[in-house]
Short mmCIF file of C-alpha atoms (C1' of nucleotides) in Angstrom, two decimals:
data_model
loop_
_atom_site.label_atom_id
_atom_site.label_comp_id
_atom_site.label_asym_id
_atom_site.label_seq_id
_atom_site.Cartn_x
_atom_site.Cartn_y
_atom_site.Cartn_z
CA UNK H 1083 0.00 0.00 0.00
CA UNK H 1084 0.95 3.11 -0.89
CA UNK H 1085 0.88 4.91 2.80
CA UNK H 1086 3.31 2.76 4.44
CA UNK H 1087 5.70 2.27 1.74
CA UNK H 1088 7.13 5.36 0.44
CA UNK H 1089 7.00 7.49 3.09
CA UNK H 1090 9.81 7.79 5.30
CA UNK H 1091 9.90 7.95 8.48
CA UNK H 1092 9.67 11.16 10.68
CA UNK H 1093 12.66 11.12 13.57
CA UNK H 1094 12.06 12.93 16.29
CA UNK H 1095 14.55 14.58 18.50
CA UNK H 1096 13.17 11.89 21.48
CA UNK H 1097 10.73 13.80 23.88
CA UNK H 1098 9.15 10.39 24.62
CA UNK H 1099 10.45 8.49 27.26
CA UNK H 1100 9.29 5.44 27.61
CA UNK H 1101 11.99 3.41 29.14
CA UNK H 1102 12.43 0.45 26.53
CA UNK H 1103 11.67 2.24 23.29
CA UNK H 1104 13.91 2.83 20.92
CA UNK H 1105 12.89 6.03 20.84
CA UNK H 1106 14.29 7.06 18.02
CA UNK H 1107 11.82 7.08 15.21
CA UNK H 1108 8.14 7.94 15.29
CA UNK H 1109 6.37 9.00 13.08
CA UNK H 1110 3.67 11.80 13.27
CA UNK H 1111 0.76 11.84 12.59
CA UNK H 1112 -0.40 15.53 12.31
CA UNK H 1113 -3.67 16.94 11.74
CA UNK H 1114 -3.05 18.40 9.01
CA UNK H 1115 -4.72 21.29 9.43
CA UNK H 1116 -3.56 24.00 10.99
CA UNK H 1117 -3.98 26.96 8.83
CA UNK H 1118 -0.58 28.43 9.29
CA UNK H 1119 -1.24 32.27 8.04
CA UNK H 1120 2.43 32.39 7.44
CA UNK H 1121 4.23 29.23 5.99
CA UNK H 1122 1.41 27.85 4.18
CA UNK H 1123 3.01 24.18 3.92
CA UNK H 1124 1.25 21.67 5.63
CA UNK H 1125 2.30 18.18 7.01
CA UNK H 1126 0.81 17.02 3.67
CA UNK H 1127 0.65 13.49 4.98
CA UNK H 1128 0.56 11.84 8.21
CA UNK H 1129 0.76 8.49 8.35
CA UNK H 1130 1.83 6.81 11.18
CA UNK H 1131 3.12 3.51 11.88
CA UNK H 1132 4.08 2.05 15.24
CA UNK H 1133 6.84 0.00 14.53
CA UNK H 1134 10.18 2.03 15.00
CA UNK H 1135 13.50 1.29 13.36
CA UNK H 1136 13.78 -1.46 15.33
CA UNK H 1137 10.59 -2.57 16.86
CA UNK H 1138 10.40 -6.20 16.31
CA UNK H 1139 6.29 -5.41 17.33
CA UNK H 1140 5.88 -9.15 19.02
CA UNK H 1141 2.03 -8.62 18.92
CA UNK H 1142 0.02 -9.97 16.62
CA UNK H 1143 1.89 -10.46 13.01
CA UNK H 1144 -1.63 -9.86 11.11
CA UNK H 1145 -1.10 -7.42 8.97
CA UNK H 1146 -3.39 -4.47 9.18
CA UNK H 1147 -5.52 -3.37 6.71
CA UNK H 1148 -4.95 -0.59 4.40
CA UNK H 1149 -7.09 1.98 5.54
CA UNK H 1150 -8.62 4.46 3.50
CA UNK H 1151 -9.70 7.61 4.98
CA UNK H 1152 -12.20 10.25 4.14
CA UNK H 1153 -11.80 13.61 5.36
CA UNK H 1154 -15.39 15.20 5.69
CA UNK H 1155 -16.47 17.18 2.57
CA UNK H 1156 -18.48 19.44 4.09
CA UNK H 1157 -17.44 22.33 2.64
CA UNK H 1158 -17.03 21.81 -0.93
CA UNK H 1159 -19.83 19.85 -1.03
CA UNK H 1160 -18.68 17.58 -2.97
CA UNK H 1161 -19.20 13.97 -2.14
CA UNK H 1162 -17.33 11.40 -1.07
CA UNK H 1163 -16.30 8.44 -2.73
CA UNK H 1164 -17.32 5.80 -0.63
CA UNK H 1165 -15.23 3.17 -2.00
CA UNK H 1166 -11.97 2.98 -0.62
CA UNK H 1167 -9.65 4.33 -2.36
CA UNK H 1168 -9.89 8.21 -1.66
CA UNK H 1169 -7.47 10.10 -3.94
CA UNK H 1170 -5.73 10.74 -0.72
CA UNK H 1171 -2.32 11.06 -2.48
CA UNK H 1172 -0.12 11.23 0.07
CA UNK H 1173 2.80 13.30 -1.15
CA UNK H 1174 4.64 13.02 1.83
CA UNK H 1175 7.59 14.04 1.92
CA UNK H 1176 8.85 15.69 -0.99
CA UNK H 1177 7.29 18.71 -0.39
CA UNK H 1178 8.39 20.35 2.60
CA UNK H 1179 11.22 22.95 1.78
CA UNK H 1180 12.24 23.63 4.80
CA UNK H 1181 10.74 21.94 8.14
CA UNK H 1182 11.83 18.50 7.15
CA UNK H 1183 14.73 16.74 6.09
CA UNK H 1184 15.29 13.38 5.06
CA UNK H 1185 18.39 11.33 6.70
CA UNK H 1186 20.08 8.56 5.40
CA UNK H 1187 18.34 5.63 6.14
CA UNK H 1188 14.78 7.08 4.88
CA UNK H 1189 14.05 8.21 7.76
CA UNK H 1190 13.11 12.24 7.89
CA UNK H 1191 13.59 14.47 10.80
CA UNK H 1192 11.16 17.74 11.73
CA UNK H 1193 12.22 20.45 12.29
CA UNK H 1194 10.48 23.60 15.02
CA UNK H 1195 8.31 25.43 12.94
CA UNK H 1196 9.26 28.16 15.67
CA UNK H 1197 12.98 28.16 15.16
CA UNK H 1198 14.26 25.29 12.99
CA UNK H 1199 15.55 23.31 16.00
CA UNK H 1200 14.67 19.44 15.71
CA UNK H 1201 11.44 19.19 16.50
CA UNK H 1202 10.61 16.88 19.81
CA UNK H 1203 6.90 16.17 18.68
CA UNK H 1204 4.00 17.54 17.32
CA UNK H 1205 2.90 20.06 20.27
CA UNK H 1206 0.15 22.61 20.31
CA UNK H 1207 -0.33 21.92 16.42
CA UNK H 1208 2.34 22.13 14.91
CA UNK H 1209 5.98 20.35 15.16
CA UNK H 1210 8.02 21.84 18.30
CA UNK H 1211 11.37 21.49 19.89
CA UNK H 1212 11.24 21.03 23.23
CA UNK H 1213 11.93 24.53 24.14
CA UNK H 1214 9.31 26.03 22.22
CA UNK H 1215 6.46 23.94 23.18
CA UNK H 1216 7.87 24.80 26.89
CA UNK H 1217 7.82 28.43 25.75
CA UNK H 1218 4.54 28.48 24.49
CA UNK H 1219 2.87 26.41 27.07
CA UNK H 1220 4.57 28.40 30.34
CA UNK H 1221 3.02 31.65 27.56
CA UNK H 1222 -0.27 30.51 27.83
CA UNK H 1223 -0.72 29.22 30.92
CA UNK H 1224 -0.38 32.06 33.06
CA UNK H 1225 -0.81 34.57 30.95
CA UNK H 1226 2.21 36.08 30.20
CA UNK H 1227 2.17 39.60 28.08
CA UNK H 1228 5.57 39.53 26.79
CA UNK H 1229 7.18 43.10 27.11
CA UNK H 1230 7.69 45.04 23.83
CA UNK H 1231 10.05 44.31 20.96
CA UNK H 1232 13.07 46.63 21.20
CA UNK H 1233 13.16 46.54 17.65
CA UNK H 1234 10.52 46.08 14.77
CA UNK H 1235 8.62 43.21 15.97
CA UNK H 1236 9.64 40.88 13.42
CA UNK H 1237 13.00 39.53 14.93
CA UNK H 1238 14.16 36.54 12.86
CA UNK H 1239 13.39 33.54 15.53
CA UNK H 1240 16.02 30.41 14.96
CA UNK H 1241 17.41 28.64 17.29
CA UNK H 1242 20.56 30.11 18.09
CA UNK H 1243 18.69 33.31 19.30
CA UNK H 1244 14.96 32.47 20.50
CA UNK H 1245 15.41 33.54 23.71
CA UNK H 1246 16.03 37.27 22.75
CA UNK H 1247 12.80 38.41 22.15
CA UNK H 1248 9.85 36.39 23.93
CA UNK H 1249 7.60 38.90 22.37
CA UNK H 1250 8.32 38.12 19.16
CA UNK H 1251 9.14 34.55 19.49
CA UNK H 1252 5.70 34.33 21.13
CA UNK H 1253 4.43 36.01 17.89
CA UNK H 1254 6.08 33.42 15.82
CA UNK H 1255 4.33 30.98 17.72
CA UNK H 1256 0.90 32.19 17.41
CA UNK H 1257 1.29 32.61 13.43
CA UNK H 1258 2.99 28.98 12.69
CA UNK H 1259 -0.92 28.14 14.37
CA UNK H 1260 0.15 27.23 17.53
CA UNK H 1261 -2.98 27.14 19.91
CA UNK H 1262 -3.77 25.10 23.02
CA UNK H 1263 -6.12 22.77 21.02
CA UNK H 1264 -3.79 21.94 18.61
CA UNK H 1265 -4.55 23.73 15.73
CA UNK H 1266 -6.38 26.49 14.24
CA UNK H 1267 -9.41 24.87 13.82
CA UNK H 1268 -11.14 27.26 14.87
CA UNK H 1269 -10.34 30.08 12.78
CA UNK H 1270 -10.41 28.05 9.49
CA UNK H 1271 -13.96 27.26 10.73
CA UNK H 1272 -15.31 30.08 11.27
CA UNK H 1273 -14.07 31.67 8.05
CA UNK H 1274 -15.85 28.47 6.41
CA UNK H 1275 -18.95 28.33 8.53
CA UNK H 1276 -20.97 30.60 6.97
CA UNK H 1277 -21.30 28.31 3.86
CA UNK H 1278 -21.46 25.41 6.20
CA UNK H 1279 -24.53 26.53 8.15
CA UNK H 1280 -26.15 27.83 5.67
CA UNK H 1281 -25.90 24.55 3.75
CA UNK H 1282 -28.34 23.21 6.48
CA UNK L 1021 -30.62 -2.44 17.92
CA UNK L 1022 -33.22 0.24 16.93
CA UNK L 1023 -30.86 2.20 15.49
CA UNK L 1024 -30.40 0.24 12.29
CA UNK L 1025 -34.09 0.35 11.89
CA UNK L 1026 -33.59 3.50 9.66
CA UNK L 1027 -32.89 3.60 6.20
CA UNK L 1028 -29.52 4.47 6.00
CA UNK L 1029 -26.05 2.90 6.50
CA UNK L 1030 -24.37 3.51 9.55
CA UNK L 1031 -20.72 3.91 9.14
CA UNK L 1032 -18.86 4.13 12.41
CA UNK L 1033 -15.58 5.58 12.20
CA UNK L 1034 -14.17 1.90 12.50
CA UNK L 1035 -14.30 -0.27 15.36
CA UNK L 1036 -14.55 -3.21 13.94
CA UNK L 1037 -11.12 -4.81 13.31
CA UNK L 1038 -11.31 -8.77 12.56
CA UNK L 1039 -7.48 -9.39 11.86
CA UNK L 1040 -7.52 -10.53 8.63
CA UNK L 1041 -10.13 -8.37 7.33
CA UNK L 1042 -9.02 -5.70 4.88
CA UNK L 1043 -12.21 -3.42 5.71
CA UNK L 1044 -11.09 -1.44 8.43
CA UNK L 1045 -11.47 1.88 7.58
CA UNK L 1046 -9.93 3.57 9.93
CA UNK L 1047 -10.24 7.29 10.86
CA UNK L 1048 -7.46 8.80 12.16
CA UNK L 1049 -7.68 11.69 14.69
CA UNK L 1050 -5.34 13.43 15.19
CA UNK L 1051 -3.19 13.86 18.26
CA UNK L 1052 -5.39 14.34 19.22
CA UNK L 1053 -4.59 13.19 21.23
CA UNK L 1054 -4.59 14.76 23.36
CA UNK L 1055 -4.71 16.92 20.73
CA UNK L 1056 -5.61 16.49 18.20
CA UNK L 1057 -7.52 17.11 16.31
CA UNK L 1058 -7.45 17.27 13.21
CA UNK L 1059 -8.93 19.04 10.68
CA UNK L 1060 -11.98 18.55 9.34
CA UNK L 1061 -11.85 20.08 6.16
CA UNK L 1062 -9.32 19.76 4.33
CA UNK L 1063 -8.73 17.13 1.92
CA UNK L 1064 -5.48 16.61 2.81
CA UNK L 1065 -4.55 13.46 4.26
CA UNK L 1066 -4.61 12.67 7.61
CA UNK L 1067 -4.19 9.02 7.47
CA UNK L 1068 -2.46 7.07 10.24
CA UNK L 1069 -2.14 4.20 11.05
CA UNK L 1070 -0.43 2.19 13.29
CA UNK L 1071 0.66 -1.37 10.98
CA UNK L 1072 4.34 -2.23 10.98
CA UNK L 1073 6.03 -1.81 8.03
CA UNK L 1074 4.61 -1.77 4.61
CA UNK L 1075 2.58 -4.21 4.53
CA UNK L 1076 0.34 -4.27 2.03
CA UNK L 1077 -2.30 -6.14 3.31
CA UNK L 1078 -3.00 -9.65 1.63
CA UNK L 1079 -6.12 -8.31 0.08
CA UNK L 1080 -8.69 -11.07 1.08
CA UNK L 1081 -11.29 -11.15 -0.87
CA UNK L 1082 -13.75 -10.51 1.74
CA UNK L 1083 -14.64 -7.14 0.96
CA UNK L 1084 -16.36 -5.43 3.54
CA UNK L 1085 -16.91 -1.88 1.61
CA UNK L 1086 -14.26 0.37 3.25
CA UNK L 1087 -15.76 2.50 5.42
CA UNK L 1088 -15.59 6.05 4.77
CA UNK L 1089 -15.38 8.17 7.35
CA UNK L 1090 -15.74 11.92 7.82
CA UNK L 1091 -14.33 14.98 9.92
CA UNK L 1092 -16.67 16.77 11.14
CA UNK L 1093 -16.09 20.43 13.06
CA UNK L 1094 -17.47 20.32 16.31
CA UNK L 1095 -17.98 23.67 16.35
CA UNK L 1096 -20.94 23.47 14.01
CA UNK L 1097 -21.93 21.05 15.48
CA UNK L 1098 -25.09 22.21 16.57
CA UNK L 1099 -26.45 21.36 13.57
CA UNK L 1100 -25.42 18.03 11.33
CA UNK L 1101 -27.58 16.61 9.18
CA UNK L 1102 -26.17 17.87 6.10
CA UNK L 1103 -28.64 17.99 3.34
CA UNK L 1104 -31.81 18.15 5.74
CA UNK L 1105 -32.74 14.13 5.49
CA UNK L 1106 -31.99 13.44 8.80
CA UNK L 1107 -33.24 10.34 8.70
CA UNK L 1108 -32.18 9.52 11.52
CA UNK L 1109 -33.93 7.30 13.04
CA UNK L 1110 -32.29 6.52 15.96
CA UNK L 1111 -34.30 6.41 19.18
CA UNK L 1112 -32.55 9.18 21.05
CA UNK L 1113 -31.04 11.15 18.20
CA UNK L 1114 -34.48 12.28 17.39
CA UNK L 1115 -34.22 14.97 19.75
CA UNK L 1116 -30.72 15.65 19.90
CA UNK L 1117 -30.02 17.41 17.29
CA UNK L 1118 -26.57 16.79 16.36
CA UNK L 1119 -26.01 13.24 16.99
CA UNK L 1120 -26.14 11.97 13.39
CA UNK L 1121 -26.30 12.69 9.79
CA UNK L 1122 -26.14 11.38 6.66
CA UNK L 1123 -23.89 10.76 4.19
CA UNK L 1124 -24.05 10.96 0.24
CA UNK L 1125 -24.01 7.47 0.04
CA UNK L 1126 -26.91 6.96 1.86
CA UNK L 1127 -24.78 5.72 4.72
CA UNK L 1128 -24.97 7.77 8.14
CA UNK L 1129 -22.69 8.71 10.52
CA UNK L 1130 -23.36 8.95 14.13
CA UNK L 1131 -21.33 11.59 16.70
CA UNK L 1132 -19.99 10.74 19.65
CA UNK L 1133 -22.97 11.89 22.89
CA UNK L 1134 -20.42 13.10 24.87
CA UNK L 1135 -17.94 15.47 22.64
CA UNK L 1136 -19.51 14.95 19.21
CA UNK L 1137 -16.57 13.76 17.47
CA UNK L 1138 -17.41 10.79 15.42
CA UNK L 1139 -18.62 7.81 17.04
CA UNK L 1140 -17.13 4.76 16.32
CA UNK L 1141 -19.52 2.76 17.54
CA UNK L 1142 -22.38 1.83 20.53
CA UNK L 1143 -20.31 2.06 23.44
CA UNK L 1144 -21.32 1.46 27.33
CA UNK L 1145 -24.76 2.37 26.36
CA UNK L 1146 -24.41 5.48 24.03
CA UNK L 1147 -22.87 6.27 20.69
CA UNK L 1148 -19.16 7.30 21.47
CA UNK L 1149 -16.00 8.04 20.27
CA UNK L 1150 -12.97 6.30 20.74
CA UNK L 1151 -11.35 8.66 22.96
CA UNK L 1152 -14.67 9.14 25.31
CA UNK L 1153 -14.81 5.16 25.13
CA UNK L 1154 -11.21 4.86 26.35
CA UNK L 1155 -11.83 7.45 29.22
CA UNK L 1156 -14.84 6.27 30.41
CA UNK L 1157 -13.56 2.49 30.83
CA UNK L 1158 -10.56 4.04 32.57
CA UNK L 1159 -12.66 6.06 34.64
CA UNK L 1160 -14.87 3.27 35.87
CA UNK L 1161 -12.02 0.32 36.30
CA UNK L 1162 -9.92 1.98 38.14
CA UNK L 1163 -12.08 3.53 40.46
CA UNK L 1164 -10.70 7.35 39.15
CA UNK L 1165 -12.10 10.36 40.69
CA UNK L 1166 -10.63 13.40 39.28
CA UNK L 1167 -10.08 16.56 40.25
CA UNK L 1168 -12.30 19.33 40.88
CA UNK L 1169 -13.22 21.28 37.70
CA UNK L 1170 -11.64 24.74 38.10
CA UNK L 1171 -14.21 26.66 36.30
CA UNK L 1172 -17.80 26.43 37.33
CA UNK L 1173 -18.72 22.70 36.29
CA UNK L 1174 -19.78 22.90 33.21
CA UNK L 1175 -17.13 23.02 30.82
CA UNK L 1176 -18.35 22.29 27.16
CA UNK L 1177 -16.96 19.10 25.80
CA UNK L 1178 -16.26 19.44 22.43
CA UNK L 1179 -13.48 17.50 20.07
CA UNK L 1180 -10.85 20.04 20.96
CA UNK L 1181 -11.33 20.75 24.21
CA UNK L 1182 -12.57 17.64 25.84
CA UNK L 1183 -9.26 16.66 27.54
CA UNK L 1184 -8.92 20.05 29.18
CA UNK L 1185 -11.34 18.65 32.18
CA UNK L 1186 -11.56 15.01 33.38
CA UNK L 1187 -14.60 16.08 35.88
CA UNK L 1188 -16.63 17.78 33.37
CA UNK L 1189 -15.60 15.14 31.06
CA UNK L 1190 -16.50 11.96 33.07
CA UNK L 1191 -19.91 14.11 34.30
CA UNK L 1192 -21.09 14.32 30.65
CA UNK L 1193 -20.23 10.60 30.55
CA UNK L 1194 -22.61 10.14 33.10
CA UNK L 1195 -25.06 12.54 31.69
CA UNK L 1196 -25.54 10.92 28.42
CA UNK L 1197 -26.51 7.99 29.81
CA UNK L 1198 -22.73 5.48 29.62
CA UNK L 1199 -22.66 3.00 32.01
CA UNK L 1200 -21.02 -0.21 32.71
CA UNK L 1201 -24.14 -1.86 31.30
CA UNK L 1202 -25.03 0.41 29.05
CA UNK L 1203 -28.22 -1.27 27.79
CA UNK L 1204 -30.40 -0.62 30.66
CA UNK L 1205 -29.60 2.81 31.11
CA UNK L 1206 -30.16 3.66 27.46
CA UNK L 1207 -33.27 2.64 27.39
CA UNK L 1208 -34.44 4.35 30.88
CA UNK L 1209 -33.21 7.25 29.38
CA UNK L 1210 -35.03 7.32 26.40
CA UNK L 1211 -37.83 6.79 28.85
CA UNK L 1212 -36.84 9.61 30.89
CA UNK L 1213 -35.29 12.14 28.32
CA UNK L 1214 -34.40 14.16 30.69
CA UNK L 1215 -30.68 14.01 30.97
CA UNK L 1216 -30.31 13.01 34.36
CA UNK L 1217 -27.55 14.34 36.13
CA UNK L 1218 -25.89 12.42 37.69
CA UNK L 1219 -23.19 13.67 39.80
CA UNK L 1220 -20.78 11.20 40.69
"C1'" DT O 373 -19.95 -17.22 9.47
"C1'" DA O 374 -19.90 -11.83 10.27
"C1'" DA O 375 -20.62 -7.97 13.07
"C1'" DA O 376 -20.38 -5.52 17.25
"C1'" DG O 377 -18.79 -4.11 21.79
"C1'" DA O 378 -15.65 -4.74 25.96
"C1'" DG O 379 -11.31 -4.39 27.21
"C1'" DG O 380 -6.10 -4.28 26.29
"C1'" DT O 381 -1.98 -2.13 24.24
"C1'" DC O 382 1.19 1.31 23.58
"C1'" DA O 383 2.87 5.30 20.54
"C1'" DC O 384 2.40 9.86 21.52
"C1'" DT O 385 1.61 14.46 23.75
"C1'" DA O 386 0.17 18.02 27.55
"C1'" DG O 387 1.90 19.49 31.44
"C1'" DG O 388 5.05 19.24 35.52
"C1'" DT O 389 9.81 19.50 37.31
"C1'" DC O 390 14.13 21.50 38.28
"C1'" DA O 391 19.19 21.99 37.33
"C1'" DG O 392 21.49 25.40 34.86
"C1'" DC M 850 13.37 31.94 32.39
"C1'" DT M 851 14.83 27.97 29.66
"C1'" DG M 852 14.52 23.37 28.01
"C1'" DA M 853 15.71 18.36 28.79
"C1'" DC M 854 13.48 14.94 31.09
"C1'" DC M 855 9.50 12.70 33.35
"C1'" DT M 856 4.72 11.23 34.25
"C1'" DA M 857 -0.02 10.74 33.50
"C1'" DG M 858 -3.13 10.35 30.44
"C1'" DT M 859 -5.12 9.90 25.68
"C1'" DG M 860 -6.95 7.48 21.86
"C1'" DA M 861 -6.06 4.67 17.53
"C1'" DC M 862 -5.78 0.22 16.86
"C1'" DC M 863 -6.09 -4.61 18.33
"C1'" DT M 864 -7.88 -9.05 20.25
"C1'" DC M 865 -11.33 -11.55 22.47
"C1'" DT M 866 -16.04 -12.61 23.44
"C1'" DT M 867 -20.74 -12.41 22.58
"C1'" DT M 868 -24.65 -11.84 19.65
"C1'" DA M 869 -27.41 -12.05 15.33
#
DNA sequence: TAAAGAGGTCACTAGGTCAG
DNA sequence: CTGACCTAGTGACCTCTTTA
């Protein structure tokens, strides 16, 4: 099948910690949809598969099933083609210019859509390093007003100076769609809900 | 159950998963996980799934149609029955408004009672979603009693938010009518519509 | 048989912690 | 304050058991 062949799979820097996993390759599975209003490039694909580099996966050797999935059409209106095979072409990872590398082995490694670090996971939305998602997370949680940007409020954030200007690295956060739900959802919807509520 | 009395299809986000069967359609969330979410709309692809390496599946010939499965934006959620037939005739959907709607196809897909993501399937007495499924089992075997809700108790449990509080979380459980058996409940609650509350 | 739900598994993340 | 590390969940997927 197509989704588990090609695409290669996502390293992360670690962030999970589970004592006997290998830790070293996951793969994401994103959402796909934050609305970024900056960087436009989605995750394009997400599929996921459990067994890491070197997961011998002991359970069960039945293969799973292919799994089509159908995003809801609701707001094209177009239908859905209920047989499997949804045009779901999942350009994975060619497309990325920037956030996402591929290494040697196949395997492709995310990078902070904050700062270019290596990204620890997908946090908030969108694909963190572990200082960013701790960034944004001690931002929102008490409810931090950063003070102003010394200089034009649009200080280049990478990862070699992030920490010089909360104010705009906070910024940066917000626009690459980070949000405590995970994504943007909720602005994409309610740009589109108008034609969705009317519909009914 | 009554539910299949209607004339539609109901398509459940998956659920079913005999091993060798190719039909699992699976529906990915997001990260949901916690987060995740994912997005409803776009057509992008959002496919996950867990299967070890490519494996393409043996392709039995059993066919089970694939079941499609759709996003749907909580937020809108208010209202679902795209294209008005509601034909839902599902006991207790007739009066909630949003717990079903139908599909192109003719199939129909039913929302989860407790966050109205997309059911997949008749759990502990109501139509739930995975994720409510998997928290109210964990709730009730070990014998969990979370903390107070820090707002007023009566957080809205949508998709996106419904991690956010366990109480108001496991309350709505209640409220909806899951139980350990669910059967009995269901039906005493189509007796009684009144959502009881029941306040653990 | 197949289909459905209960319960298990475990990759994965939100949030906490605390040395630096 | 930062961010590497940890823990407690979460939920997608799976297997087993029961039902039609």
């Amino acid at each position: 099948m197509d989704n588990s062949s090609g695409a290669g799979v996502i390293l992360y820097a670690c962030s999970s910690s589970s004592p006997d996993s290998p830790s070293s390759g996951y793969q994401t599975h994103s959402p796909s949809s934050q609305s970024q209003p900056s960087s436009p490039e989605e995750i394009s694909s997400d599929l996921q598969h459990r067994s890491t580099s070197s997961d011998p996966n002991p359970t069960t050797g039945t293969s799973s099933s292919p799994k089509p999935v159908f995003q809801f059409p609701e707001l094209s209106s177009t239908h859905v083609t209920s047989s499997g095979q949804s045009a779901v072409s999942q350009s994975l990872t060619g497309r990325r210019s920037c956030s996402a590398f591929t290494i040697g082995t196949g395997g492709m490694v995310l990078l902070c859509k904050v700062c270019g670090d290596i990204a620890s996971g997908f946090h908030y939305g969108v694909h963190a390093c572990e200082g960013c998602k701790g960034f944004f997370r001690r931002s929102i949680q008490q409810n931090i007003s950063y003070k102003m940007c010394v200089k034009n409020e649009n200080c280049l954030i990478v990862r070699m100076n992030r920490n010089r200007c909360q104010h705009c690295r906070f910024k940066k956060c917000l626009s690459v769609g980070m949000s405590r739900d995970g994504q943007n959802l909720y602005n994409t919807l309610i740009n589109h809900s108008v034609a969705f509520t009317a519909h009914e």
